[in-house]
Short mmCIF file of C-alpha atoms in Angstrom, two decimals:
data_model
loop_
_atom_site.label_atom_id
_atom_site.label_comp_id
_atom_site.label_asym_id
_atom_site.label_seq_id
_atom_site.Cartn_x
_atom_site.Cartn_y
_atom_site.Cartn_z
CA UNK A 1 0.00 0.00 0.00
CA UNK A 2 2.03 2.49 -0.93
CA UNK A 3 1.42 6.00 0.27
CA UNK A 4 1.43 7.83 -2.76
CA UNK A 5 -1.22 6.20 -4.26
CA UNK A 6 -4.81 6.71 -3.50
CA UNK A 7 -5.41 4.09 -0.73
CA UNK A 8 -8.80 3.40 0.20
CA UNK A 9 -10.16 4.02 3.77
CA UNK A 10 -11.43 0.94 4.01
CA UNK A 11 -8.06 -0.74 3.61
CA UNK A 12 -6.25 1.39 5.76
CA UNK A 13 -8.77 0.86 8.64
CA UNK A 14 -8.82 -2.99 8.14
CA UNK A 15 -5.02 -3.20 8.41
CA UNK A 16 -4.82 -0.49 11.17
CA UNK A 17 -7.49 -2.67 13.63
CA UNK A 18 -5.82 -6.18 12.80
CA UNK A 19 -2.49 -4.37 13.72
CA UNK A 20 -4.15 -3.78 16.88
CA UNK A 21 -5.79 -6.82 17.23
CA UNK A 22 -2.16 -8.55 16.80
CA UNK A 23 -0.56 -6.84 19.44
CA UNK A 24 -3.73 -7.71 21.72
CA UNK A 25 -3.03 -11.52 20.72
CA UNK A 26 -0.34 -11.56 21.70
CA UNK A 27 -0.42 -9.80 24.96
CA UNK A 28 -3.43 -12.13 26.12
CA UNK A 29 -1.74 -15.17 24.72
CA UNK A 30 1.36 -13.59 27.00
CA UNK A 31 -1.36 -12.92 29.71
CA UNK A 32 -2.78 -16.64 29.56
CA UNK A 33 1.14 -18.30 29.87
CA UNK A 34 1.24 -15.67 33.15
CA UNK A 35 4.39 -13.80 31.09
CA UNK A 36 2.66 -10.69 30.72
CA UNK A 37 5.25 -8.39 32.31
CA UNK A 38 8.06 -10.19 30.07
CA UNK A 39 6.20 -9.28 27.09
CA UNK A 40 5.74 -6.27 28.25
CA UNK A 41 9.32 -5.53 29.08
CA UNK A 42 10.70 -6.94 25.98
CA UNK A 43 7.40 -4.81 24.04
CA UNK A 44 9.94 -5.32 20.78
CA UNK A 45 9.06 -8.83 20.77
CA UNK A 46 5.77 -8.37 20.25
CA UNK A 47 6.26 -5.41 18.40
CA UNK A 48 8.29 -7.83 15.65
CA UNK A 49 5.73 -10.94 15.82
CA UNK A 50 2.77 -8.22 14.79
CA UNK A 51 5.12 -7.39 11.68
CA UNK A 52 5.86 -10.83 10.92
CA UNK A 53 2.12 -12.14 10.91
CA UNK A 54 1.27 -8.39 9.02
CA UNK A 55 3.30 -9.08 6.20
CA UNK A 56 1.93 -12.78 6.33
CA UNK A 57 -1.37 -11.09 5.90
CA UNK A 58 -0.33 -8.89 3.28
CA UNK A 59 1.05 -11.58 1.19
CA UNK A 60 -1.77 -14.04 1.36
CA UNK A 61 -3.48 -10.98 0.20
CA UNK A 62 -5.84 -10.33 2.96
CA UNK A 63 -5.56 -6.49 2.04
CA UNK A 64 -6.81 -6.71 -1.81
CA UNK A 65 -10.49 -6.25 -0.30
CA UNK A 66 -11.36 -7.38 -3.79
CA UNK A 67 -10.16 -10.72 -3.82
CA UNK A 68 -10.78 -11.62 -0.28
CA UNK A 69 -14.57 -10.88 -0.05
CA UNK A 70 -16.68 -14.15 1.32
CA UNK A 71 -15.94 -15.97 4.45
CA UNK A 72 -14.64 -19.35 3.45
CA UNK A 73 -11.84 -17.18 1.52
CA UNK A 74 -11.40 -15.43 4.53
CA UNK A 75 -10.78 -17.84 7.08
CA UNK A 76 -8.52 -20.13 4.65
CA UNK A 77 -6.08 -17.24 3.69
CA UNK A 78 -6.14 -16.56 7.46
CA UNK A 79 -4.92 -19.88 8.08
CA UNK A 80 -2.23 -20.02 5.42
CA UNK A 81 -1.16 -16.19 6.58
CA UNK A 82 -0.93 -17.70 10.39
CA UNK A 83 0.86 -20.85 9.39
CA UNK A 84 3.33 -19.12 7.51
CA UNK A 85 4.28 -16.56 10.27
CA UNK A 86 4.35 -19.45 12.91
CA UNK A 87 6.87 -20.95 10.75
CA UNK A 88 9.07 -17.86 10.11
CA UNK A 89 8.87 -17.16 13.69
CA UNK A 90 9.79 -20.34 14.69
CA UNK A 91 12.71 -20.39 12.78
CA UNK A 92 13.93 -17.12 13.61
CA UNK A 93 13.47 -18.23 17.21
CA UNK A 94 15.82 -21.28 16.65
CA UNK A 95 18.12 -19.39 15.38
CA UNK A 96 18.22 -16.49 18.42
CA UNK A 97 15.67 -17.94 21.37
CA UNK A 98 16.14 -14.03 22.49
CA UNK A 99 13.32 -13.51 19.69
CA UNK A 100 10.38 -15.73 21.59
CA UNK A 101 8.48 -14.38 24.81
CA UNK A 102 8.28 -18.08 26.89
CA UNK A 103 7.02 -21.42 25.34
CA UNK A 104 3.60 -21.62 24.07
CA UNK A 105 2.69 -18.19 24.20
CA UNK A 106 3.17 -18.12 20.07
CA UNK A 107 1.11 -21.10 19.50
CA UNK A 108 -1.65 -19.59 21.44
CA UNK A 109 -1.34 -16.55 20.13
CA UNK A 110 -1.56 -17.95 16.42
CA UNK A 111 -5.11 -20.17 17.58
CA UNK A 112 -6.63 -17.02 18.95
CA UNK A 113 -5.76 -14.97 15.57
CA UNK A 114 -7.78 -17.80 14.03
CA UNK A 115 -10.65 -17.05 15.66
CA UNK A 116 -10.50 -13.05 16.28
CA UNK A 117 -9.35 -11.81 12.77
CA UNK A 118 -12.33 -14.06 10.68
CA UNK A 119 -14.76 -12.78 13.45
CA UNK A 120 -13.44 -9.09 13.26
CA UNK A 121 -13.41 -9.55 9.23
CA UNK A 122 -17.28 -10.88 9.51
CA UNK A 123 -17.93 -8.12 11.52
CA UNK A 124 -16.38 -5.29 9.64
CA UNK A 125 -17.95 -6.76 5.80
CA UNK A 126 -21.29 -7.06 7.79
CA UNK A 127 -21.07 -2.94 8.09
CA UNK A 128 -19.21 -1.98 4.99
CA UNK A 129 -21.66 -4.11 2.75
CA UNK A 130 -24.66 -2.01 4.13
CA UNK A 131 -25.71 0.39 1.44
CA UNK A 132 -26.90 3.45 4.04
CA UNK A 133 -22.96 3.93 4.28
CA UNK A 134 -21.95 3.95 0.34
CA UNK A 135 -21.35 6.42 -1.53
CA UNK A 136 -24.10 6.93 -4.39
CA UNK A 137 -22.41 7.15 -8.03
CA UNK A 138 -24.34 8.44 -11.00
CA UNK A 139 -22.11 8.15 -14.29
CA UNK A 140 -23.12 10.78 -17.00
CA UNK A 141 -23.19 8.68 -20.17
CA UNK A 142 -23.69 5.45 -21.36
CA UNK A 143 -20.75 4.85 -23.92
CA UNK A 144 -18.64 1.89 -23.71
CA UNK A 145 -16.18 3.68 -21.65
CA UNK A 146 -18.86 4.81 -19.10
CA UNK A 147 -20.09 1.21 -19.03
CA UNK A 148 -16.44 -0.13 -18.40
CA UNK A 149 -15.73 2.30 -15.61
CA UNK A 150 -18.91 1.16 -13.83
CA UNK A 151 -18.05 -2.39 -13.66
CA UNK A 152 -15.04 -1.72 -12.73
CA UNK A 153 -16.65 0.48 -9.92
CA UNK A 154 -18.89 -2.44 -8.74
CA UNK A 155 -16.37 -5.10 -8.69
CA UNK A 156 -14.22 -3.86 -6.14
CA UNK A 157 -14.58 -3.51 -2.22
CA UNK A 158 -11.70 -1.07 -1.36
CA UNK A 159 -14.16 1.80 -1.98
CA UNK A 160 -17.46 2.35 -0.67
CA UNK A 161 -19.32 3.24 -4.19
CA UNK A 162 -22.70 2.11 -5.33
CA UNK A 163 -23.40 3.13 -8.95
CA UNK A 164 -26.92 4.35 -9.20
CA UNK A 165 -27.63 4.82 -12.85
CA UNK A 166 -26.56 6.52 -15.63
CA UNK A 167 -27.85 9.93 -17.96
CA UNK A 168 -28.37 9.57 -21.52
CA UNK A 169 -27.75 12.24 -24.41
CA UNK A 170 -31.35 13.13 -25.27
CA UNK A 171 -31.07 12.73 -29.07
CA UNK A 172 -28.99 9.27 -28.46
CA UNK A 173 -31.14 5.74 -29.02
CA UNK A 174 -31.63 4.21 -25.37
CA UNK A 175 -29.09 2.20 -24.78
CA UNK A 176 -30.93 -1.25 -24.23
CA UNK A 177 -27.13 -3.07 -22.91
CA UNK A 178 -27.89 -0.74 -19.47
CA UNK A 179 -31.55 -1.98 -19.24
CA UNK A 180 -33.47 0.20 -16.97
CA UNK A 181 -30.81 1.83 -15.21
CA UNK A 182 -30.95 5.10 -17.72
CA UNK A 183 -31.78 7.52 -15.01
CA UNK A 184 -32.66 9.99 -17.49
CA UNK A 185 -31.10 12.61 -19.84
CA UNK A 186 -27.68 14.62 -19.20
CA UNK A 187 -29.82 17.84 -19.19
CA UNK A 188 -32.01 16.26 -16.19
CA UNK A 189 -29.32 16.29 -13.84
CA UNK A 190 -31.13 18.86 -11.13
CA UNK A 191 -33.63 16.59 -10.79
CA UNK A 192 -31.80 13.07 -10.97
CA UNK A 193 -29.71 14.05 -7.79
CA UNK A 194 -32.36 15.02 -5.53
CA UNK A 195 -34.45 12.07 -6.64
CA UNK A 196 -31.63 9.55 -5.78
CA UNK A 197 -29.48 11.36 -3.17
CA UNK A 198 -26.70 11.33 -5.53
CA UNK A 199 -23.17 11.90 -4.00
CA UNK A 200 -20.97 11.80 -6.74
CA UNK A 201 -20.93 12.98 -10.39
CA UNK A 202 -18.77 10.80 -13.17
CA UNK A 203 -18.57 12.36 -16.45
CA UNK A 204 -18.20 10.16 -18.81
CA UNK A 205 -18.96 11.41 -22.71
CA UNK A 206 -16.59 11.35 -25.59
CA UNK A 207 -17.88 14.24 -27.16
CA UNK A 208 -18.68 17.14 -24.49
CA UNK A 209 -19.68 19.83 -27.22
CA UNK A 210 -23.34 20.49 -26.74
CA UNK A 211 -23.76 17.65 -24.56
CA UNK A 212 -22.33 18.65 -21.60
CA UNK A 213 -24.46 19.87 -18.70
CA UNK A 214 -22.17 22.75 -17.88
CA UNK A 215 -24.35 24.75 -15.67
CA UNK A 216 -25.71 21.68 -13.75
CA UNK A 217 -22.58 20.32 -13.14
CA UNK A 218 -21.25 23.33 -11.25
CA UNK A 219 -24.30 23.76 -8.96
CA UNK A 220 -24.23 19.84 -8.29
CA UNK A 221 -19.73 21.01 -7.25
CA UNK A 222 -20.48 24.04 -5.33
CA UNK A 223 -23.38 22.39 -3.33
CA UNK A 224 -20.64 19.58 -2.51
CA UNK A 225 -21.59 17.10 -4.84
CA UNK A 226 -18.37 15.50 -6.13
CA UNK A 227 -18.09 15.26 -9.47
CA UNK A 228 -15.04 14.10 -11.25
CA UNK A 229 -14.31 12.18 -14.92
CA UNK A 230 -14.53 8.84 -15.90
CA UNK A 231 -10.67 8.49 -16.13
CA UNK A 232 -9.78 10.01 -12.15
CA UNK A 233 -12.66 7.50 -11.01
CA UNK A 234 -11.43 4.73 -13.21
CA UNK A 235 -7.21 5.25 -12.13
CA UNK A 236 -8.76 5.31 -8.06
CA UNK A 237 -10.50 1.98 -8.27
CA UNK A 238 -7.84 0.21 -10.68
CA UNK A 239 -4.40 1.12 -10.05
CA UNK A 240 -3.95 2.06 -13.75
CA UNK A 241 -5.04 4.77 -16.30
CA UNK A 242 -7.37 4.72 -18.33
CA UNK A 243 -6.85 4.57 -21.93
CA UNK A 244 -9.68 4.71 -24.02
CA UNK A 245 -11.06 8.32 -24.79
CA UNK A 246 -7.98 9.88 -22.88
CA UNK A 247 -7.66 13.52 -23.71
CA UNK A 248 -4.03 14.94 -23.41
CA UNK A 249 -5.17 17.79 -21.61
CA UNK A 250 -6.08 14.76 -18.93
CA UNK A 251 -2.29 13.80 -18.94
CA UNK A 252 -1.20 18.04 -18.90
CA UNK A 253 -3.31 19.43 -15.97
CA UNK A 254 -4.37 16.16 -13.52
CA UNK A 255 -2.31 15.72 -10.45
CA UNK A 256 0.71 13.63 -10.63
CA UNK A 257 3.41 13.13 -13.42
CA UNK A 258 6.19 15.06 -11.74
CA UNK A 259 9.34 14.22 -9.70
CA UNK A 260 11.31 16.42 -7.66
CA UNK A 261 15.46 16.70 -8.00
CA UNK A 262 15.61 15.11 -4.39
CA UNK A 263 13.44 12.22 -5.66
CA UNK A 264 15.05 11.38 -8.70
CA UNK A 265 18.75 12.06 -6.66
CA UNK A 266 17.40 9.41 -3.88
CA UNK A 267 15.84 6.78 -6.50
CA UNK A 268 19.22 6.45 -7.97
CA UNK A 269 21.06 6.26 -5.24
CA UNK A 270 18.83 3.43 -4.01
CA UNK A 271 19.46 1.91 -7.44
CA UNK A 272 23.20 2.02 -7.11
CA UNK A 273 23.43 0.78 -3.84
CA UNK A 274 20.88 -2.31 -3.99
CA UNK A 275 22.25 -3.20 -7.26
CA UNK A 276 26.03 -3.34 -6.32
CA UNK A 277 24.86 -4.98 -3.01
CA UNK A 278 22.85 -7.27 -5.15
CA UNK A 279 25.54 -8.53 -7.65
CA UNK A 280 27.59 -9.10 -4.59
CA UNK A 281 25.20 -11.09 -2.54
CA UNK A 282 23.63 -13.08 -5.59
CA UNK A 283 27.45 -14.08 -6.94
CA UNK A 284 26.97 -17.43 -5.90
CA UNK A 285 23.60 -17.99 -7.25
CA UNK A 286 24.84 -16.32 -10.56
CA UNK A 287 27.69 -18.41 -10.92
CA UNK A 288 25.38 -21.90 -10.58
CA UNK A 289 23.50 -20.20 -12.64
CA UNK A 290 26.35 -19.69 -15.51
CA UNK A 291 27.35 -23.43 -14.94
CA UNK A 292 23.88 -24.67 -15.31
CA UNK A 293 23.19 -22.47 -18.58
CA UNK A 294 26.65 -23.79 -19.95
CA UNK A 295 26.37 -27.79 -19.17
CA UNK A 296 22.61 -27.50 -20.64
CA UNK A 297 23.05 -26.61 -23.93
CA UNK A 298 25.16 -25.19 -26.76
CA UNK A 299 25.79 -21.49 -26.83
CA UNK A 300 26.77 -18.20 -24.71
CA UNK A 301 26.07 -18.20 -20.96
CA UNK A 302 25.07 -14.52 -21.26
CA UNK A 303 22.63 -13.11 -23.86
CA UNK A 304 22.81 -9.68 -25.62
CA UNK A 305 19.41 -7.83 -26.47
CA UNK A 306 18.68 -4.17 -27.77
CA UNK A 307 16.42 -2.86 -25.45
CA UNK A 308 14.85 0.84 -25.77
CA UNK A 309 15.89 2.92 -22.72
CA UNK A 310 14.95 6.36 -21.06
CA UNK A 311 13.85 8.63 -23.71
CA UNK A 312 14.02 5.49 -26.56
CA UNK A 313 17.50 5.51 -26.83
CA UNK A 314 18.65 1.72 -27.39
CA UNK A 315 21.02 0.08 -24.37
CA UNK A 316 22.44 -3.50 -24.45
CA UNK A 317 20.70 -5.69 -21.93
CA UNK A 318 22.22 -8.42 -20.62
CA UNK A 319 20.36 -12.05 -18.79
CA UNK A 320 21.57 -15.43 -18.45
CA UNK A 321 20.71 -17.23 -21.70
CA UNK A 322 17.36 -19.32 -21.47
CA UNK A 323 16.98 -20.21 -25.23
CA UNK A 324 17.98 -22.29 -27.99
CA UNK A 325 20.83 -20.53 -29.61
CA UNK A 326 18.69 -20.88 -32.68
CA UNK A 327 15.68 -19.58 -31.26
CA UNK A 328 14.90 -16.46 -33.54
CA UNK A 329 15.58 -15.98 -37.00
CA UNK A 330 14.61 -13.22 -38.79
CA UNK A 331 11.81 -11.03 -37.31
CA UNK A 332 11.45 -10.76 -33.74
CA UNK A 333 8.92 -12.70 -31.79
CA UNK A 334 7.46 -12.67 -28.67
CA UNK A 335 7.77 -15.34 -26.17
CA UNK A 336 4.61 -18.11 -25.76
CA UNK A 337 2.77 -20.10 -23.22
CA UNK A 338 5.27 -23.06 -22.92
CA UNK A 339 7.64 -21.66 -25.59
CA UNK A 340 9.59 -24.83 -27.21
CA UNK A 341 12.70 -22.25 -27.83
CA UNK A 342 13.11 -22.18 -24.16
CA UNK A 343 15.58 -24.47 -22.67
CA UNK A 344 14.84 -27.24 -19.62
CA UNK A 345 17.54 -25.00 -17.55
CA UNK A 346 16.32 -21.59 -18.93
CA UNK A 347 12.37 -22.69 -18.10
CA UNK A 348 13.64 -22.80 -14.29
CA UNK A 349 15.58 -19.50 -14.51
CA UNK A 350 12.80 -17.78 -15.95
CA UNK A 351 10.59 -19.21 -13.43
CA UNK A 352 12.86 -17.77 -10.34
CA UNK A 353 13.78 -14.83 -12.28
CA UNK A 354 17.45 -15.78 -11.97
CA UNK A 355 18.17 -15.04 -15.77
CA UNK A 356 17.53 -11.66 -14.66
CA UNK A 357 20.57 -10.97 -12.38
CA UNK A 358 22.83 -9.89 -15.17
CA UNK A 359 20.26 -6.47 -15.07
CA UNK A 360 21.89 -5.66 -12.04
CA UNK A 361 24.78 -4.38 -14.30
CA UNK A 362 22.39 -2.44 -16.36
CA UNK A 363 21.47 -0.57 -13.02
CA UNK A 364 25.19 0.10 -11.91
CA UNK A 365 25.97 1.62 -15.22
CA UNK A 366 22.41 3.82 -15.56
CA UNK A 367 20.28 1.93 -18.33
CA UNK A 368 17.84 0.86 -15.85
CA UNK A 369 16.71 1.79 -12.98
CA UNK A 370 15.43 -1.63 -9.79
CA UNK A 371 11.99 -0.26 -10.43
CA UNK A 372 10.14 1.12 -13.81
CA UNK A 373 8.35 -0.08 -17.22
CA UNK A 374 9.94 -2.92 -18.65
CA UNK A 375 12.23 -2.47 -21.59
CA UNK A 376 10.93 -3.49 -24.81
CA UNK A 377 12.52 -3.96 -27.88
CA UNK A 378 12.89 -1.44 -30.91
CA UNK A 379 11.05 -3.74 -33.08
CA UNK A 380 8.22 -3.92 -31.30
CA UNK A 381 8.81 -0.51 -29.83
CA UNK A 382 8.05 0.78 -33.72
CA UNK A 383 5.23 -1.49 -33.76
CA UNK A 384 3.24 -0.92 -30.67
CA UNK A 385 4.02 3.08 -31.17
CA UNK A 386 2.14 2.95 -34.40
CA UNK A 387 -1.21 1.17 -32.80
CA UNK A 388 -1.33 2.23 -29.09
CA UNK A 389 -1.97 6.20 -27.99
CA UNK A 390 0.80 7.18 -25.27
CA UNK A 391 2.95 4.35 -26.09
CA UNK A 392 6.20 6.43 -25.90
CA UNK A 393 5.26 8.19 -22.96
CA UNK A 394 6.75 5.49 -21.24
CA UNK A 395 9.85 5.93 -22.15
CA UNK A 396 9.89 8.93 -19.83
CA UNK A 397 11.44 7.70 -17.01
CA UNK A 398 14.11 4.78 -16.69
CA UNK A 399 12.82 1.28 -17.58
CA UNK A 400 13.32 -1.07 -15.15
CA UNK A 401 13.87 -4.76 -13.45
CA UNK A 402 11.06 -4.73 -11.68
CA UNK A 403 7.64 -2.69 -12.34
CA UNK A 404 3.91 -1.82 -11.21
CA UNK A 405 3.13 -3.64 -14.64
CA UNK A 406 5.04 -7.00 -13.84
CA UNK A 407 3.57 -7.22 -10.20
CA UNK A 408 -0.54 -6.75 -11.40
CA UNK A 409 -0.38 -8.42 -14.68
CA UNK A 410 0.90 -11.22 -16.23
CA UNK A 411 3.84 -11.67 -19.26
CA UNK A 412 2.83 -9.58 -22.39
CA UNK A 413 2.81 -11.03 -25.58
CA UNK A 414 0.67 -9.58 -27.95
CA UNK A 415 -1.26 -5.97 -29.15
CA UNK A 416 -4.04 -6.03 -26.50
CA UNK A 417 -1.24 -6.96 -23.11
CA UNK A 418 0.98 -4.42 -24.33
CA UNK A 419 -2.08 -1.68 -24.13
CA UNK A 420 -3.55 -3.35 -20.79
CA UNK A 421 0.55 -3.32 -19.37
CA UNK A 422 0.47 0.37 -20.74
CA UNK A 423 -2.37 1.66 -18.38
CA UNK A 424 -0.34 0.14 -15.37
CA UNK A 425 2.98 2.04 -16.39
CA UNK A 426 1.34 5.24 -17.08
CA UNK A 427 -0.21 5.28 -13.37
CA UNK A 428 3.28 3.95 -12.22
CA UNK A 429 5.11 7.56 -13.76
CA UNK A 430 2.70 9.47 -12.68
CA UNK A 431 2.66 8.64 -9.40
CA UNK A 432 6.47 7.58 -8.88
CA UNK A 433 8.11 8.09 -5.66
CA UNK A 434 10.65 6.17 -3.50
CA UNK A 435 7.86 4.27 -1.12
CA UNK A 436 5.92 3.58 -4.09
CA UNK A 437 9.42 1.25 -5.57
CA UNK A 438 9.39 -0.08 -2.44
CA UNK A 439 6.11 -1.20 -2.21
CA UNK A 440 6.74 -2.62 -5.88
CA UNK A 441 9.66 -4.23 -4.50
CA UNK A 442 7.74 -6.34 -1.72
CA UNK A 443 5.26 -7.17 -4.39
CA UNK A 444 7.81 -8.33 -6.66
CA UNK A 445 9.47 -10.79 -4.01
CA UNK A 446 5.78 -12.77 -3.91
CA UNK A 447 5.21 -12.59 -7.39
CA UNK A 448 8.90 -14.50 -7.75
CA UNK A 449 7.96 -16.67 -4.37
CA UNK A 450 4.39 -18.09 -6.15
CA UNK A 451 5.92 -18.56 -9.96
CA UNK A 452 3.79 -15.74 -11.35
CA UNK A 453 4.21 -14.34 -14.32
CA UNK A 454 7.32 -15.70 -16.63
CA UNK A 455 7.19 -17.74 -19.34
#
């Protein structure tokens, strides 16, 4: 969750009471084993169990609101989250016993988050589910993009919106897709909001001229309605921006899309330092890696690519080979589901991401940066450009190992992942900042832990 993005409330006061509810756990868990006052002289202890089982949480994704949304999915990833912190823990404390409290007072305090955090989670999607306390959308429109925005609005939970209805252009054919839920015409709007209590205003028409309620609108804003466009909505509830009938005065004037000197100056530092640390630390892993590559088949250990950098200008990246050595000839192709050009070694490496170490070098010398869009080549650079609005826009900041893209969507390999991968890079530079890499970073360690991802 990182702080520069727009976090929901919801989230944030879910993860702020189970913090709390951790550290109570544990301290009656302390209080049953009668080594209360230990716990709460060494207050650390508990202080580093609550992180431990919060970034178990996190992990198992009992934050995405979205995904974790009925019981049964509730009290399993519970369970998984709880047995994989009792583990860590456990471990840790073999290795320094300083880090326990006293002898059982983890195991109980890992059976009574079973049974608190499901009931607390009950509890809290009991109240959050009630409409009284959502916030009442009505989208002006009924294009595709309008239509898109609202299911996108009604599939998530991190945000407490309820989508009404939507307004119609008064010359337009009803849209018989949206049923009865045409409120009535744009020009209606007076009338629509104190009928249905509307709270918020989405503006959603491709062509304003003529059609847009001008007047309307600004009563409904300075009589506190909010009222915003489809794209703001649709980059709150998505993580990504929205492509389709983007305006570049969107891109120009919204919020965002700027870095400060100290910002860039710190990112790069960060870069430097993790990468040189990196290539030290992962030396033995890379060199297993070389050996593996070589003894597997015929051809270099590393492999050479053009890449397009910062600004498009080509760089030479460098991975472990994972290929045949024959494995393109002529034009460039993307990689498949279970590609046949990928080797038995180099399916493993992709898997783990260990072909990827090499990139470290590409971040010591300043063609990448740890975190940013992927690099793509200058074939399909040319390609995509020609097809896809924006394309080169990301080719604003430094591409990177790791990105928002990579973490929330899977391996691109055609027209329509390259657009959908787009949307998550363009939300990524506009809303760049140092906790936001690290955030990316954390997510990035999961996605290599479950296999997600490579192919």
């Amino acid at each position: 969750m990182p702080i520069t993005r727009q976090i929901s409330r919801r989230r944030v006061a879910v993860f702020g009471v189970e913090t709390v509810l951790v550290c109570l756990t544990v301290l009656g868990a302390s209080l049953v084993h009668g080594q209360l006052d230990a716990a709460m002289n060494g207050a650390w202890r508990v202080v580093l169990i609550t992180f431990v089982c919060e970034l178990s949480f996190y992990w198992n994704e009992l934050y995405d609101l979205t995904v974790v949304d009925t019981p049964s999915e509730v009290v399993i990833r519970v369970m998984q989250a709880s047995g994989a912190a009792a583990i860590a823990i456990a471990l840790a404390g073999a290795l320094l016993p300083s880090l326990l409290i006293a002898d059982g007072v983890l195991l109980t305090s890992l059976l009574l988050l079973l049974v608190v955090v499901p009931s607390w989670r009950l509890l809290a999607q009991s109240v959050t589910q009630d409409h009284r306390l959502e916030e009442r959308v009505l989208v002006v429109g009924t294009g595709e993009t309008a239509r898109m925005v609202a299911r996108q609005v009604e599939r998530q939970r991190d945000f407490p919106y309820r989508i009404v209805g939507f307004t119609s252009d008064p010359l337009a054919d009803p849209d018989v897709r949206l049923g009865g839920r045409v409120l009535g015409h744009n020009n209606e709007l007076d009338a629509l909001i104190e009928r249905h209590r509307i709270e918020r205003i989405v503006v959603s028409l491709s062509d304003r001229r003529g059609t847009l309620p001008l007047q309307q609108l600004l009563e409904a804003k300075l009589a506190g309605i909010q009222v915003e466009d489809a794209a703001t909505m649709y980059e709150r509830v998505t993580g990504k921006i929205l492509l389709d009938d983007l305006k570049p005065s969107w891109l120009i004037f919204s919020d965002g899309f700027r870095v400060s000197r100290t910002t860039r100056a710190l990112k790069r530092l960060l870069d430097i330092t993790c990468a040189a640390l990196g290539l030290v630390l992962a030396a033995p892993l890379a060199l297993l890696t070389a050996i593996a590559v070589y003894l597997d088949s015929p051809g270099p250990v590393l492999y050479r690519q053009e890449r397009a950098g910062l600004r498009g200008q080509p760089f030479t990246l460098y991975k472990f080979r994972s290929m045949r050595l024959d494995a393109e000839r002529g034009t460039p192709m993307w990689a498949r589901d279970n590609d046949d050009r990928v080797t038995r070694v180099g399916r493993f490496i992709r898997k783990t991401r260990l072909d990827e170490i090499p990139q470290l070098w590409n971040v010591l010398r300043g063609d990448m940066s740890l975190v940013g869009p992927r690099p793509e080549r200058p074939f399909f650079v040319a390609q995509l450009a020609k097809q896809i609005p924006y394309y080169m826009e990301r080719h604003s900041v430094r591409p990177g190992v790791t990105g928002w893209a990579q973490v929330r969507y899977q391996y691109g390999a055609s027209i329509e992942d390259a657009i959908e991968k787009l949307r998550y890079d363009l939300y990524y530079i506009k809303h760049q900042s140092v906790a936001f890499d690290l955030a990316i970073a954390l997510d990035t360690i999961k996605v290599i832990l479950v296999g997600k991802g490579a192919k």
